């Protein structure tokens, strides 16, 4: 690896406002920044933008931490709370005032509202007229002496503000379209653009990657960087996320909180893989990627400008792919607490029977899309006796007398086996079928219901093996008793 001086190491950040849960769109933006930092040996920082005291909550901050931790999007350095930096935002705004890059605006709120209403009535977009703020030195001195409140406005220079966006290419805004925007309100609080630029400079951010709903803020922010004498970072605006109907992703489309997916049986690596493909692709058809592969293949060149589509069906498919391919021991570590939570076993017991548990998971994971499904399908391997699904009963146990008879013979044959091995079971039961002149299915299907209560399960010999000899034989005997009683 080539040595990079520490000054060149990229520093990126995720800057959520803690006004709700961690949205999948936010998680996706966090992920792109995280991947960028991992790929280019940089730092990924987290800044909680809690300056809106009214809307920010500790609960939401906690949900952001939890969501990021679940996804494994670990951040470097201490979390930065924007609200703790208002003194610096204030000082930076005043620095701009002193340098002449900004000016005081004493216009009362009511007057601004009147002007705005007038402009609207004319069908014009309201734009603050700088001459309104012009005051003679004497007037200014007088107002300051009277402690009249004023906002600080940025004096937008002439020209064009442009940047090479990492996603969209060159973006340019004529400065004449940008109003002399407020950077410090008359109550002394900074506005969003001032706080963000002040913080991004203080944090040494080299690339700002965020949703493209922020594109219109970027020229203002670039103007602020320049006026503050700071290096302008790179910018990349990643696309919005839509539902399958092409509309902006919202609750109507289903869960939009990362936490909901965590509790719906998704693996974090599948969620990450899915999120990574919302606005990025590796440049070929590869879809299923592990986290190290995502890091390896991530590049800003693969970012798309077009809105991405959030398709929950694809997310479930992706999860199924990951369930099938992760090392089984890793899956066991994920599944053990879920199996415990379902009341089927304990983590300690599963650790003690690690190999057995991994064997069961190997059987179930190829059929499942969600961890919840694995838990459901794992039940027959844990419970003492199973419940019979009425549909399975009416389908496979229609003739109770004949079925109990065949199950009884099946139990006897299995009980006589020397080794509890799939190969021996199969041989024994196929022989039984032959002797009776029936197909193997006529034995295996009723047996499946006896062992699992269901019509679908992993291969019957695998089920026998993992349910175990004693429990299997007992279950078959129970089924026989049940059927005899019902005739
Ligand atoms: N707090 C802003 C948001 O949640 C992000 C600002 C930024 O990334 O610059 O949309």
JSON list of N, CA and C and ligand atoms in Angstrom, two decimals, residues 13-19 26 29 33 47-50 82 192-193 196-197 200 208-211 213-214 217 221 235 237, ligand 1:
[
{"chain": "A", "resi": 13, "resn": "UNK", "atom": "N", "xyz": [-18.69, 11.80, 6.84]},
{"chain": "A", "resi": 13, "resn": "UNK", "atom": "CA", "xyz": [-19.55, 11.76, 8.03]},
{"chain": "A", "resi": 13, "resn": "UNK", "atom": "C", "xyz": [-20.98, 11.43, 7.64]},
{"chain": "A", "resi": 14, "resn": "UNK", "atom": "N", "xyz": [-21.70, 10.97, 8.64]},
{"chain": "A", "resi": 14, "resn": "UNK", "atom": "CA", "xyz": [-23.15, 10.80, 8.52]},
{"chain": "A", "resi": 14, "resn": "UNK", "atom": "C", "xyz": [-23.72, 11.76, 9.55]},
{"chain": "A", "resi": 15, "resn": "UNK", "atom": "N", "xyz": [-24.68, 12.57, 9.11]},
{"chain": "A", "resi": 15, "resn": "UNK", "atom": "CA", "xyz": [-25.14, 13.66, 9.98]},
{"chain": "A", "resi": 15, "resn": "UNK", "atom": "C", "xyz": [-26.66, 13.66, 10.14]},
{"chain": "A", "resi": 16, "resn": "UNK", "atom": "N", "xyz": [-27.21, 12.63, 10.77]},
{"chain": "A", "resi": 16, "resn": "UNK", "atom": "CA", "xyz": [-28.68, 12.57, 10.89]},
{"chain": "A", "resi": 16, "resn": "UNK", "atom": "C", "xyz": [-29.24, 13.57, 11.90]},
{"chain": "A", "resi": 17, "resn": "UNK", "atom": "N", "xyz": [-30.46, 13.99, 11.63]},
{"chain": "A", "resi": 17, "resn": "UNK", "atom": "CA", "xyz": [-31.19, 14.80, 12.60]},
{"chain": "A", "resi": 17, "resn": "UNK", "atom": "C", "xyz": [-32.01, 13.81, 13.44]},
{"chain": "A", "resi": 18, "resn": "UNK", "atom": "N", "xyz": [-31.88, 13.86, 14.75]},
{"chain": "A", "resi": 18, "resn": "UNK", "atom": "CA", "xyz": [-32.56, 12.86, 15.59]},
{"chain": "A", "resi": 18, "resn": "UNK", "atom": "C", "xyz": [-34.02, 13.21, 15.82]},
{"chain": "A", "resi": 19, "resn": "UNK", "atom": "N", "xyz": [-34.79, 13.20, 14.74]},
{"chain": "A", "resi": 19, "resn": "UNK", "atom": "CA", "xyz": [-36.19, 13.60, 14.86]},
{"chain": "A", "resi": 19, "resn": "UNK", "atom": "C", "xyz": [-37.13, 12.44, 14.55]},
{"chain": "A", "resi": 26, "resn": "UNK", "atom": "N", "xyz": [-31.53, 7.05, 5.36]},
{"chain": "A", "resi": 26, "resn": "UNK", "atom": "CA", "xyz": [-30.41, 7.55, 6.15]},
{"chain": "A", "resi": 26, "resn": "UNK", "atom": "C", "xyz": [-29.35, 6.47, 6.30]},
{"chain": "A", "resi": 29, "resn": "UNK", "atom": "N", "xyz": [-27.34, 6.20, 3.20]},
{"chain": "A", "resi": 29, "resn": "UNK", "atom": "CA", "xyz": [-26.35, 7.28, 3.10]},
{"chain": "A", "resi": 29, "resn": "UNK", "atom": "C", "xyz": [-25.17, 7.02, 4.04]},
{"chain": "A", "resi": 33, "resn": "UNK", "atom": "N", "xyz": [-21.08, 6.33, 3.00]},
{"chain": "A", "resi": 33, "resn": "UNK", "atom": "CA", "xyz": [-19.96, 7.04, 3.63]},
{"chain": "A", "resi": 33, "resn": "UNK", "atom": "C", "xyz": [-19.02, 6.07, 4.32]},
{"chain": "A", "resi": 47, "resn": "UNK", "atom": "N", "xyz": [-22.29, 12.57, 13.31]},
{"chain": "A", "resi": 47, "resn": "UNK", "atom": "CA", "xyz": [-22.68, 13.84, 13.94]},
{"chain": "A", "resi": 47, "resn": "UNK", "atom": "C", "xyz": [-24.20, 13.88, 14.08]},
{"chain": "A", "resi": 48, "resn": "UNK", "atom": "N", "xyz": [-24.64, 14.06, 15.28]},
{"chain": "A", "resi": 48, "resn": "UNK", "atom": "CA", "xyz": [-26.08, 14.14, 15.54]},
{"chain": "A", "resi": 48, "resn": "UNK", "atom": "C", "xyz": [-26.48, 15.61, 15.44]},
{"chain": "A", "resi": 49, "resn": "UNK", "atom": "N", "xyz": [-27.34, 15.89, 14.47]},
{"chain": "A", "resi": 49, "resn": "UNK", "atom": "CA", "xyz": [-27.72, 17.29, 14.22]},
{"chain": "A", "resi": 49, "resn": "UNK", "atom": "C", "xyz": [-28.95, 17.65, 15.04]},
{"chain": "A", "resi": 50, "resn": "UNK", "atom": "N", "xyz": [-28.67, 17.93, 16.29]},
{"chain": "A", "resi": 50, "resn": "UNK", "atom": "CA", "xyz": [-29.75, 18.11, 17.27]},
{"chain": "A", "resi": 50, "resn": "UNK", "atom": "C", "xyz": [-30.00, 19.58, 17.60]},
{"chain": "A", "resi": 82, "resn": "UNK", "atom": "N", "xyz": [-24.18, 18.36, 17.36]},
{"chain": "A", "resi": 82, "resn": "UNK", "atom": "CA", "xyz": [-24.16, 19.71, 16.78]},
{"chain": "A", "resi": 82, "resn": "UNK", "atom": "C", "xyz": [-24.56, 20.77, 17.81]},
{"chain": "A", "resi": 192, "resn": "UNK", "atom": "N", "xyz": [-29.31, 26.00, 9.65]},
{"chain": "A", "resi": 192, "resn": "UNK", "atom": "CA", "xyz": [-28.74, 24.71, 9.23]},
{"chain": "A", "resi": 192, "resn": "UNK", "atom": "C", "xyz": [-27.45, 24.85, 8.43]},
{"chain": "A", "resi": 193, "resn": "UNK", "atom": "N", "xyz": [-27.46, 25.66, 7.37]},
{"chain": "A", "resi": 193, "resn": "UNK", "atom": "CA", "xyz": [-26.27, 25.73, 6.50]},
{"chain": "A", "resi": 193, "resn": "UNK", "atom": "C", "xyz": [-25.04, 26.24, 7.24]},
{"chain": "A", "resi": 196, "resn": "UNK", "atom": "N", "xyz": [-23.83, 23.39, 9.70]},
{"chain": "A", "resi": 196, "resn": "UNK", "atom": "CA", "xyz": [-23.23, 22.26, 8.98]},
{"chain": "A", "resi": 196, "resn": "UNK", "atom": "C", "xyz": [-21.83, 22.62, 8.48]},
{"chain": "A", "resi": 197, "resn": "UNK", "atom": "N", "xyz": [-21.70, 23.80, 7.89]},
{"chain": "A", "resi": 197, "resn": "UNK", "atom": "CA", "xyz": [-20.39, 24.19, 7.35]},
{"chain": "A", "resi": 197, "resn": "UNK", "atom": "C", "xyz": [-19.39, 24.37, 8.48]},
{"chain": "A", "resi": 200, "resn": "UNK", "atom": "N", "xyz": [-18.53, 20.89, 9.64]},
{"chain": "A", "resi": 200, "resn": "UNK", "atom": "CA", "xyz": [-17.75, 20.11, 8.68]},
{"chain": "A", "resi": 200, "resn": "UNK", "atom": "C", "xyz": [-16.31, 20.63, 8.59]},
{"chain": "A", "resi": 208, "resn": "UNK", "atom": "N", "xyz": [-18.44, 15.36, 1.42]},
{"chain": "A", "resi": 208, "resn": "UNK", "atom": "CA", "xyz": [-19.80, 15.35, 1.95]},
{"chain": "A", "resi": 208, "resn": "UNK", "atom": "C", "xyz": [-20.66, 14.52, 1.00]},
{"chain": "A", "resi": 209, "resn": "UNK", "atom": "N", "xyz": [-21.08, 13.37, 1.49]},
{"chain": "A", "resi": 209, "resn": "UNK", "atom": "CA", "xyz": [-21.95, 12.53, 0.67]},
{"chain": "A", "resi": 209, "resn": "UNK", "atom": "C", "xyz": [-23.28, 12.47, 1.38]},
{"chain": "A", "resi": 210, "resn": "UNK", "atom": "N", "xyz": [-24.34, 12.88, 0.71]},
{"chain": "A", "resi": 210, "resn": "UNK", "atom": "CA", "xyz": [-25.66, 12.94, 1.35]},
{"chain": "A", "resi": 210, "resn": "UNK", "atom": "C", "xyz": [-26.73, 12.86, 0.28]},
{"chain": "A", "resi": 211, "resn": "UNK", "atom": "N", "xyz": [-27.97, 12.86, 0.72]},
{"chain": "A", "resi": 211, "resn": "UNK", "atom": "CA", "xyz": [-29.09, 12.72, -0.20]},
{"chain": "A", "resi": 211, "resn": "UNK", "atom": "C", "xyz": [-29.19, 13.90, -1.16]},
{"chain": "A", "resi": 213, "resn": "UNK", "atom": "N", "xyz": [-31.60, 15.55, -1.95]},
{"chain": "A", "resi": 213, "resn": "UNK", "atom": "CA", "xyz": [-32.52, 16.61, -1.52]},
{"chain": "A", "resi": 213, "resn": "UNK", "atom": "C", "xyz": [-31.74, 17.78, -0.93]},
{"chain": "A", "resi": 214, "resn": "UNK", "atom": "N", "xyz": [-30.43, 17.60, -0.75]},
{"chain": "A", "resi": 214, "resn": "UNK", "atom": "CA", "xyz": [-29.61, 18.70, -0.21]},
{"chain": "A", "resi": 214, "resn": "UNK", "atom": "C", "xyz": [-28.89, 19.49, -1.29]},
{"chain": "A", "resi": 217, "resn": "UNK", "atom": "N", "xyz": [-28.81, 23.20, -1.08]},
{"chain": "A", "resi": 217, "resn": "UNK", "atom": "CA", "xyz": [-28.05, 23.79, 0.03]},
{"chain": "A", "resi": 217, "resn": "UNK", "atom": "C", "xyz": [-26.57, 23.92, -0.32]},
{"chain": "A", "resi": 221, "resn": "UNK", "atom": "N", "xyz": [-23.52, 26.48, 0.93]},
{"chain": "A", "resi": 221, "resn": "UNK", "atom": "CA", "xyz": [-22.45, 25.98, 1.81]},
{"chain": "A", "resi": 221, "resn": "UNK", "atom": "C", "xyz": [-21.08, 26.26, 1.20]},
{"chain": "A", "resi": 235, "resn": "UNK", "atom": "N", "xyz": [-18.22, 17.02, -2.95]},
{"chain": "A", "resi": 235, "resn": "UNK", "atom": "CA", "xyz": [-19.62, 16.72, -2.67]},
{"chain": "A", "resi": 235, "resn": "UNK", "atom": "C", "xyz": [-20.12, 15.60, -3.57]},
{"chain": "A", "resi": 237, "resn": "UNK", "atom": "N", "xyz": [-23.99, 13.75, -4.23]},
{"chain": "A", "resi": 237, "resn": "UNK", "atom": "CA", "xyz": [-25.40, 13.67, -3.81]},
{"chain": "A", "resi": 237, "resn": "UNK", "atom": "C", "xyz": [-26.03, 12.40, -4.33]},
{"chain": "B", "resi": 1, "resn": "LIG", "atom": "N1", "xyz": [-29.08, 16.58, 9.10]},
{"chain": "B", "resi": 1, "resn": "LIG", "atom": "C1", "xyz": [-29.27, 16.53, 7.69]},
{"chain": "B", "resi": 1, "resn": "LIG", "atom": "C2", "xyz": [-30.35, 15.53, 7.36]},
{"chain": "B", "resi": 1, "resn": "LIG", "atom": "O1", "xyz": [-30.64, 14.68, 8.18]},
{"chain": "B", "resi": 1, "resn": "LIG", "atom": "C3", "xyz": [-28.04, 16.08, 6.94]},
{"chain": "B", "resi": 1, "resn": "LIG", "atom": "C4", "xyz": [-27.18, 17.18, 6.59]},
{"chain": "B", "resi": 1, "resn": "LIG", "atom": "C5", "xyz": [-25.98, 16.81, 5.78]},
{"chain": "B", "resi": 1, "resn": "LIG", "atom": "O2", "xyz": [-25.71, 15.61, 5.57]},
{"chain": "B", "resi": 1, "resn": "LIG", "atom": "O3", "xyz": [-25.30, 17.74, 5.40]},
{"chain": "B", "resi": 1, "resn": "LIG", "atom": "O4", "xyz": [-30.90, 15.60, 6.29]}
]
